[in-house]
Coordinates of C-alpha atoms and ligand atoms in Angstrom, one line a residue:
M1 CA -24.1 49.1 18.1
A2 CA -21.5 47.4 20.2
L3 CA -24.1 44.8 21.1
T4 CA -24.8 44.3 17.6
V5 CA -21.2 43.9 16.6
S6 CA -20.5 41.2 19.3
R7 CA -23.9 39.4 18.5
L8 CA -22.7 39.3 14.8
L9 CA -19.5 38.2 15.7
F10 CA -20.6 35.5 17.9
M11 CA -23.2 34.2 15.1
R12 CA -20.1 34.2 12.8
K13 CA -18.0 32.2 15.2
K14 CA -20.7 29.5 15.8
E15 CA -21.3 29.2 12.2
L16 CA -17.4 29.0 11.3
D17 CA -17.2 26.3 14.2
K18 CA -19.9 24.1 12.6
L19 CA -18.4 24.5 8.9
S20 CA -14.9 23.4 10.0
N21 CA -16.4 20.6 12.0
K22 CA -18.0 19.5 8.7
F23 CA -15.1 20.0 6.6
D24 CA -13.2 17.6 9.2
E25 CA -15.9 15.2 9.0
N26 CA -15.9 15.1 5.2
V27 CA -12.2 14.6 5.0
F28 CA -12.5 11.8 7.7
D29 CA -15.3 10.2 5.6
A30 CA -13.6 10.5 2.3
T31 CA -10.4 9.0 3.7
K32 CA -12.2 6.2 5.2
K33 CA -14.3 5.4 2.2
F34 CA -11.3 4.8 -0.3
E35 CA -9.9 1.1 -0.3
K36 CA -8.1 -0.7 -3.2
L37 CA -7.8 -4.5 -3.0
I38 CA -4.6 -5.7 -5.0
T39 CA -4.4 -9.3 -5.8
N40 CA -1.6 -9.4 -8.3
K41 CA 1.7 -8.8 -6.6
K42 CA 3.3 -7.7 -9.7
E43 CA 0.9 -4.6 -9.2
I44 CA 2.7 -3.5 -6.3
E45 CA 6.4 -4.3 -6.8
G46 CA 8.9 -2.3 -4.8
L47 CA 7.0 -2.4 -1.7
P48 CA 9.1 -3.1 1.6
A49 CA 8.0 -5.8 3.7
T50 CA 6.7 -3.7 6.5
A51 CA 4.3 -2.0 3.8
L52 CA 3.1 -5.5 2.4
G53 CA 2.6 -6.8 5.9
L54 CA 0.5 -3.7 6.9
A55 CA -1.7 -4.1 3.7
A56 CA -2.1 -7.7 4.3
Q57 CA -3.0 -6.9 7.9
T58 CA -5.6 -4.4 6.7
A59 CA -6.9 -6.8 4.0
V60 CA -7.5 -9.3 7.0
S61 CA -9.2 -6.8 9.1
K62 CA -11.6 -5.9 6.2
G63 CA -12.7 -9.6 5.6
H64 CA -10.2 -11.0 3.5
E65 CA -9.0 -13.4 6.4
N66 CA -6.5 -15.4 4.4
A67 CA -4.4 -12.5 3.5
T68 CA -0.8 -12.9 3.9
L69 CA 2.4 -10.7 3.4
E70 CA 3.6 -13.0 0.6
N71 CA 0.6 -13.7 -1.3
G72 CA -1.8 -11.2 -0.5
P73 CA -4.3 -9.8 -1.2
W74 CA -3.3 -6.5 0.1
M75 CA -5.5 -3.6 0.9
I76 CA -4.4 -0.1 0.2
T77 CA -5.9 2.9 2.0
L78 CA -5.6 6.5 2.1
D79 CA -4.3 6.3 5.6
A80 CA -0.7 7.9 5.9
P81 CA 1.3 4.6 6.5
S82 CA -0.4 3.0 3.5
F83 CA -0.7 6.0 1.2
N84 CA 3.0 7.1 1.8
S85 CA 4.3 3.4 1.2
I86 CA 2.8 3.4 -2.4
V87 CA 3.9 6.9 -3.6
R88 CA 7.3 6.3 -2.1
H89 CA 7.8 2.6 -3.3
A90 CA 5.5 1.4 -6.0
Q91 CA 7.3 0.8 -9.2
N92 CA 4.1 0.7 -10.9
R93 CA 3.7 4.6 -12.0
A94 CA -0.1 4.3 -12.7
L95 CA -0.9 2.9 -9.2
R96 CA 1.2 5.9 -7.6
E97 CA -0.7 8.1 -9.7
E98 CA -4.2 6.7 -8.9
I99 CA -3.3 6.7 -5.0
Y100 CA -1.7 10.2 -5.2
H101 CA -4.9 11.5 -7.1
A102 CA -7.2 9.8 -4.8
Y103 CA -5.4 11.2 -1.6
V104 CA -5.2 14.9 -2.9
T105 CA -8.9 14.9 -4.2
R106 CA -10.3 13.7 -1.0
A107 CA -13.7 15.3 -0.1
S108 CA -13.9 17.3 -3.2
S109 CA -16.8 15.5 -4.8
G110 CA -20.2 13.7 -4.0
D111 CA -21.5 13.9 -0.5
T112 CA -18.3 14.8 1.2
N113 CA -17.5 17.4 -1.1
N114 CA -15.8 20.5 0.8
S115 CA -15.6 23.0 -2.1
L116 CA -18.7 24.9 -1.0
I117 CA -17.8 24.9 2.6
I118 CA -14.2 26.3 1.9
D119 CA -16.0 29.1 0.1
Q120 CA -18.4 29.8 3.0
I121 CA -15.7 29.7 5.5
L122 CA -13.6 32.1 3.5
K123 CA -16.5 34.4 3.3
L124 CA -17.4 34.4 6.8
R125 CA -13.8 34.6 7.8
L126 CA -13.3 38.0 5.7
E127 CA -16.6 39.4 7.4
Q128 CA -15.3 38.5 11.0
A129 CA -12.0 40.3 10.1
K130 CA -14.0 43.2 9.0
L131 CA -16.1 43.3 12.2
L132 CA -13.0 43.2 14.0
G133 CA -11.3 46.1 12.2
Y134 CA -8.9 44.2 10.5
N135 CA -8.3 44.0 6.6
N136 CA -8.3 40.3 6.4
Y137 CA -8.4 36.9 8.4
A138 CA -4.5 36.7 8.0
E139 CA -4.3 39.7 10.3
V140 CA -7.0 38.2 12.8
S141 CA -5.0 35.0 12.7
M142 CA -1.5 36.9 13.3
A143 CA -3.3 39.1 16.4
M144 CA -2.8 36.0 18.6
K145 CA 0.9 35.3 17.5
M146 CA 4.3 36.9 18.0
A147 CA 4.6 37.1 14.3
T148 CA 2.9 39.7 11.9
V149 CA 1.7 39.3 8.3
D150 CA 4.8 41.3 6.9
K151 CA 7.2 39.2 9.1
A152 CA 5.9 35.9 8.0
E153 CA 5.8 37.0 4.5
E154 CA 9.6 38.3 4.9
L155 CA 10.7 34.8 6.3
L156 CA 8.8 32.9 3.5
E157 CA 10.6 35.1 0.8
K158 CA 13.9 34.5 2.9
L159 CA 13.3 30.9 2.8
R160 CA 12.4 30.9 -0.9
S161 CA 15.2 32.9 -2.2
A162 CA 17.8 30.7 -0.2
S163 CA 16.7 27.6 -1.2
W164 CA 15.7 28.3 -5.1
D165 CA 18.8 27.4 -6.8
A166 CA 19.4 24.2 -4.7
A167 CA 16.1 23.1 -5.4
V168 CA 16.5 23.7 -9.2
Q169 CA 19.7 21.7 -8.8
D170 CA 17.9 18.7 -6.9
M171 CA 15.2 18.6 -9.8
E172 CA 18.0 18.3 -12.5
D173 CA 19.8 15.8 -10.4
L174 CA 16.2 13.6 -9.9
K175 CA 15.7 13.9 -13.9
H176 CA 19.2 12.9 -14.6
F177 CA 19.0 9.9 -12.2
A178 CA 15.4 8.9 -13.3
K179 CA 16.9 9.0 -16.8
S180 CA 19.8 6.8 -15.9
Q181 CA 17.3 4.2 -14.5
G182 CA 15.4 4.0 -17.7
A183 CA 12.3 5.9 -16.5
K184 CA 10.5 7.2 -19.8
E185 CA 9.0 9.9 -17.7
Y186 CA 12.4 11.5 -16.6
D187 CA 11.6 14.6 -18.4
D188 CA 8.0 14.9 -17.2
L189 CA 8.1 13.9 -13.4
R190 CA 4.8 14.3 -11.9
P191 CA 4.1 14.9 -8.1
W192 CA 3.3 11.2 -7.8
D193 CA 7.0 10.5 -9.2
I194 CA 9.0 12.9 -7.1
A195 CA 8.8 10.9 -3.5
F196 CA 9.6 7.6 -5.5
W197 CA 12.6 8.8 -7.5
S198 CA 13.9 10.8 -4.6
G199 CA 13.8 7.9 -2.3
R200 CA 15.9 5.7 -5.1
L201 CA 18.2 8.6 -5.7
R202 CA 18.8 9.0 -1.8
E203 CA 19.3 5.0 -1.6
S204 CA 21.9 5.0 -4.6
K205 CA 23.9 7.9 -2.9
Y206 CA 24.0 6.7 0.8
D207 CA 23.7 3.1 0.3
I208 CA 20.8 3.1 2.9
S209 CA 16.8 3.1 2.6
V210 CA 14.4 4.8 5.0
E211 CA 13.2 1.1 5.2
E212 CA 16.4 -0.1 6.3
L213 CA 16.4 2.2 9.4
R214 CA 12.9 1.1 10.7
P215 CA 14.4 -1.9 12.9
Y216 CA 16.4 0.6 14.8
F217 CA 13.3 2.7 15.5
S218 CA 11.0 0.4 16.9
L219 CA 8.7 2.2 19.3
P220 CA 10.1 0.8 22.7
N221 CA 13.4 1.9 21.5
V222 CA 12.4 5.4 20.6
M223 CA 10.4 5.9 23.6
E224 CA 13.4 4.9 25.8
G225 CA 15.7 7.2 23.9
L226 CA 13.3 10.0 24.3
F227 CA 12.8 9.5 28.1
N228 CA 16.4 9.1 28.7
L229 CA 16.6 12.5 26.7
A230 CA 14.1 14.1 28.9
R231 CA 15.8 12.9 31.9
T232 CA 19.1 14.4 31.0
L233 CA 17.4 17.8 29.9
F234 CA 14.8 18.2 32.5
E235 CA 15.7 15.8 35.5
I236 CA 12.4 14.1 35.0
E237 CA 11.8 10.3 35.2
I238 CA 8.8 8.9 33.1
E239 CA 7.3 5.6 34.3
A240 CA 4.8 3.4 32.6
A241 CA 1.3 4.0 34.7
D242 CA -1.0 1.9 32.6
G243 CA -4.0 1.0 34.6
L244 CA -4.0 4.1 36.7
A245 CA -6.4 5.7 34.3
P246 CA -9.1 4.0 31.9
V247 CA -8.1 4.3 28.3
W248 CA -10.2 4.6 25.0
N249 CA -8.3 1.8 23.1
S250 CA -6.1 -1.1 24.3
D251 CA -3.1 0.4 22.3
V252 CA -3.1 3.7 24.5
R253 CA -0.5 3.6 27.1
F254 CA -0.6 6.2 30.2
Y255 CA 2.7 7.3 31.8
C256 CA 3.5 9.4 35.0
V257 CA 6.0 12.0 35.0
K258 CA 8.1 12.2 38.3
D259 CA 10.6 15.2 39.5
S260 CA 14.2 14.3 40.5
S261 CA 12.6 13.5 44.2
G262 CA 10.5 10.9 42.7
N263 CA 7.2 12.9 43.1
P264 CA 4.5 12.9 40.5
I265 CA 4.2 16.3 38.8
A266 CA 2.2 15.1 35.6
Y267 CA 0.6 12.4 33.6
F268 CA 0.3 11.7 29.9
Y269 CA -1.9 9.3 27.6
F270 CA 0.0 8.3 24.4
D271 CA -2.0 6.9 21.5
P272 CA 0.6 5.9 18.8
Y273 CA -0.9 4.0 15.8
S274 CA -2.9 4.9 12.9
R275 CA -6.6 3.6 13.3
P276 CA -8.2 4.7 10.0
S277 CA -11.7 3.8 10.9
E278 CA -12.1 5.9 14.0
K279 CA -9.0 8.6 14.0
R280 CA -8.6 11.4 11.9
G281 CA -5.1 11.9 10.4
G282 CA -2.0 13.9 11.5
A283 CA -0.5 14.1 14.9
W284 CA -1.4 16.3 17.8
M285 CA -0.9 16.9 21.6
D286 CA -3.5 18.7 23.9
G287 CA -4.2 19.3 27.5
V288 CA -6.6 16.7 29.3
V289 CA -6.4 19.1 32.4
G290 CA -4.2 21.8 33.4
R291 CA -2.0 22.3 36.5
S292 CA -4.7 24.0 38.8
R293 CA -4.5 25.2 42.4
V294 CA -8.3 25.9 42.2
M295 CA -9.3 22.5 41.4
S296 CA -6.9 21.0 44.0
R297 CA -8.3 18.0 45.7
D298 CA -6.7 18.3 49.0
G299 CA -6.8 22.0 49.2
A300 CA -3.1 22.1 49.6
S301 CA -1.1 20.5 46.5
A302 CA -2.1 21.8 42.9
R303 CA -4.1 19.3 40.5
L304 CA -1.5 17.8 38.3
P305 CA -1.6 18.3 34.5
I306 CA -2.7 15.7 32.1
A307 CA -1.6 15.7 28.3
H308 CA -2.5 13.4 25.5
I309 CA -0.3 12.9 22.5
V310 CA -2.0 11.4 19.6
C311 CA 0.1 10.2 16.5
N312 CA -0.7 8.2 13.3
Q313 CA 2.4 6.0 13.0
T314 CA 2.9 2.6 11.7
P315 CA 1.1 0.2 13.7
P316 CA 2.7 -3.1 14.7
V317 CA 2.4 -6.0 12.0
G318 CA 2.2 -9.4 13.5
N319 CA 4.1 -9.7 16.5
K320 CA 6.7 -7.1 15.9
P321 CA 6.4 -4.0 17.6
S322 CA 5.6 -0.8 15.5
L323 CA 8.8 -0.1 13.4
M324 CA 8.7 3.6 12.8
T325 CA 10.3 5.7 9.8
F326 CA 12.6 8.8 11.0
R327 CA 9.6 11.1 10.1
E328 CA 7.4 9.3 12.6
V329 CA 10.0 9.4 15.1
E330 CA 10.5 13.3 14.8
T331 CA 6.8 13.7 15.1
V332 CA 6.8 11.8 18.3
F333 CA 9.6 14.1 19.6
H334 CA 7.7 17.2 18.1
E335 CA 4.3 16.4 20.1
F336 CA 6.2 15.1 23.1
G337 CA 7.7 18.8 23.2
H338 CA 4.3 20.2 23.4
A339 CA 3.4 17.9 25.9
L340 CA 6.6 18.9 28.2
Q341 CA 5.4 22.4 28.0
H342 CA 1.9 21.5 29.5
M343 CA 3.3 19.1 31.9
L344 CA 6.2 21.0 33.3
T345 CA 4.4 24.3 34.1
K346 CA 5.0 25.5 37.6
Q347 CA 2.0 27.8 37.0
D348 CA -0.8 27.0 39.5
E349 CA -3.6 28.9 37.6
S350 CA -4.8 26.8 34.7
L351 CA -6.1 29.5 32.5
V352 CA -2.4 30.5 32.1
A353 CA -0.7 27.3 32.7
G354 CA 1.4 25.2 30.4
I355 CA 0.3 25.8 26.7
R356 CA -2.9 28.2 27.8
G357 CA -2.4 31.6 27.1
I358 CA 0.6 31.5 24.8
E359 CA 0.7 32.7 21.4
T360 CA 0.1 29.9 18.9
D361 CA 3.3 30.3 17.2
A362 CA 5.2 30.5 20.3
T363 CA 3.9 27.2 21.4
E364 CA 5.8 25.7 18.5
L365 CA 9.2 26.6 20.4
P366 CA 9.2 23.6 22.7
S367 CA 7.9 21.3 20.0
K368 CA 10.8 22.1 17.4
F369 CA 13.2 22.1 20.3
M370 CA 12.7 18.6 21.1
E371 CA 12.3 17.5 17.2
N372 CA 15.7 18.9 16.7
W373 CA 17.2 16.4 19.1
C374 CA 16.5 13.8 16.6
Y375 CA 19.3 15.2 14.7
H376 CA 21.7 15.2 17.3
R377 CA 24.6 12.7 16.8
Q378 CA 24.7 11.5 20.5
V379 CA 20.9 11.2 20.7
C380 CA 20.6 9.2 17.6
L381 CA 23.6 6.9 18.7
E382 CA 21.8 6.1 21.8
L383 CA 18.4 5.2 20.0
F384 CA 20.8 2.9 17.8
L385 CA 22.7 1.6 20.8
I386 CA 19.7 0.4 22.6
E387 CA 19.0 -1.9 19.6
L388 CA 22.7 -3.1 19.1
Ligands
ZN401 ZN1 3.5 21.6 16.9

């Protein structure tokens, strides 16, 4: 009997892995497939120069070799920097709707349709849960976390009730503002309107736009600010070590982390920019190898941990460095927090070193800890001061 159950579980797991791979492939292919060439500048009014530059650069890479920031043509894709620039900045409501719709319905039709795959995944997950003696997959998932299903629901409800009134008021303010700007749709704001009007409302309130902040957050500045912070908090030095290890793309950087005596304790790869043709969306960190005494080369000192950090931020346009949004800065800090947990471990048994063997919600603590420093006045000032 026990053998049958474990065999069944093994089969379900194999099938689930296959399905979730297929799911990811479909999203990736569907994202890659979409492109929209714009030749009339009127159609993309409102887009900031960074976004126009990126759209022209994308057009060049797709065969429109004479594309320029000023005269186009401009290529819009569903890749995050491009998609976000449209829904946040394009004055053209129909274009926002078209791009928003294309984005949220990715992989839901044709040969990249994920609908059936989702049904199958749900069915198999429930079977898996029942075989393991749980009521549902949420319980299986929580078995590897600090939280429980009840605790998670309690937290969600706490957040909902605390934010409800403020959210209703925000929506009212947004409608009121859109109306004052002559937007016919003010009483019927749809998902493709929210980011656009919120951005304009913020600009009118604080007299500064997200775009105006970009030059302060150039990638070299941000990394310097981040490494300075890491030095202050953890007494580590981070140095460029490009060339020490082979990389998979010329944009990928390699770094060495040293302790306060100057001894290497870890390494990490950093792959910052969005590359729609070969990289899936989002941002993540993972271990390449863990700290390990067993895998020691000289039999004395442990093998050092290596991490990789992958982001999808705005690539450099022309000869300027990547100019990041604040959200992109937060993302780098977040992933770096994960990487630190992997790299600063003192545990020599790789199976339980760094991020291994820790509840998956607990691994979000160091990443959130680092991310919150972006809101720290002194840290932000340092990022600014590097530039000024
Ligand atoms: Zn995370």
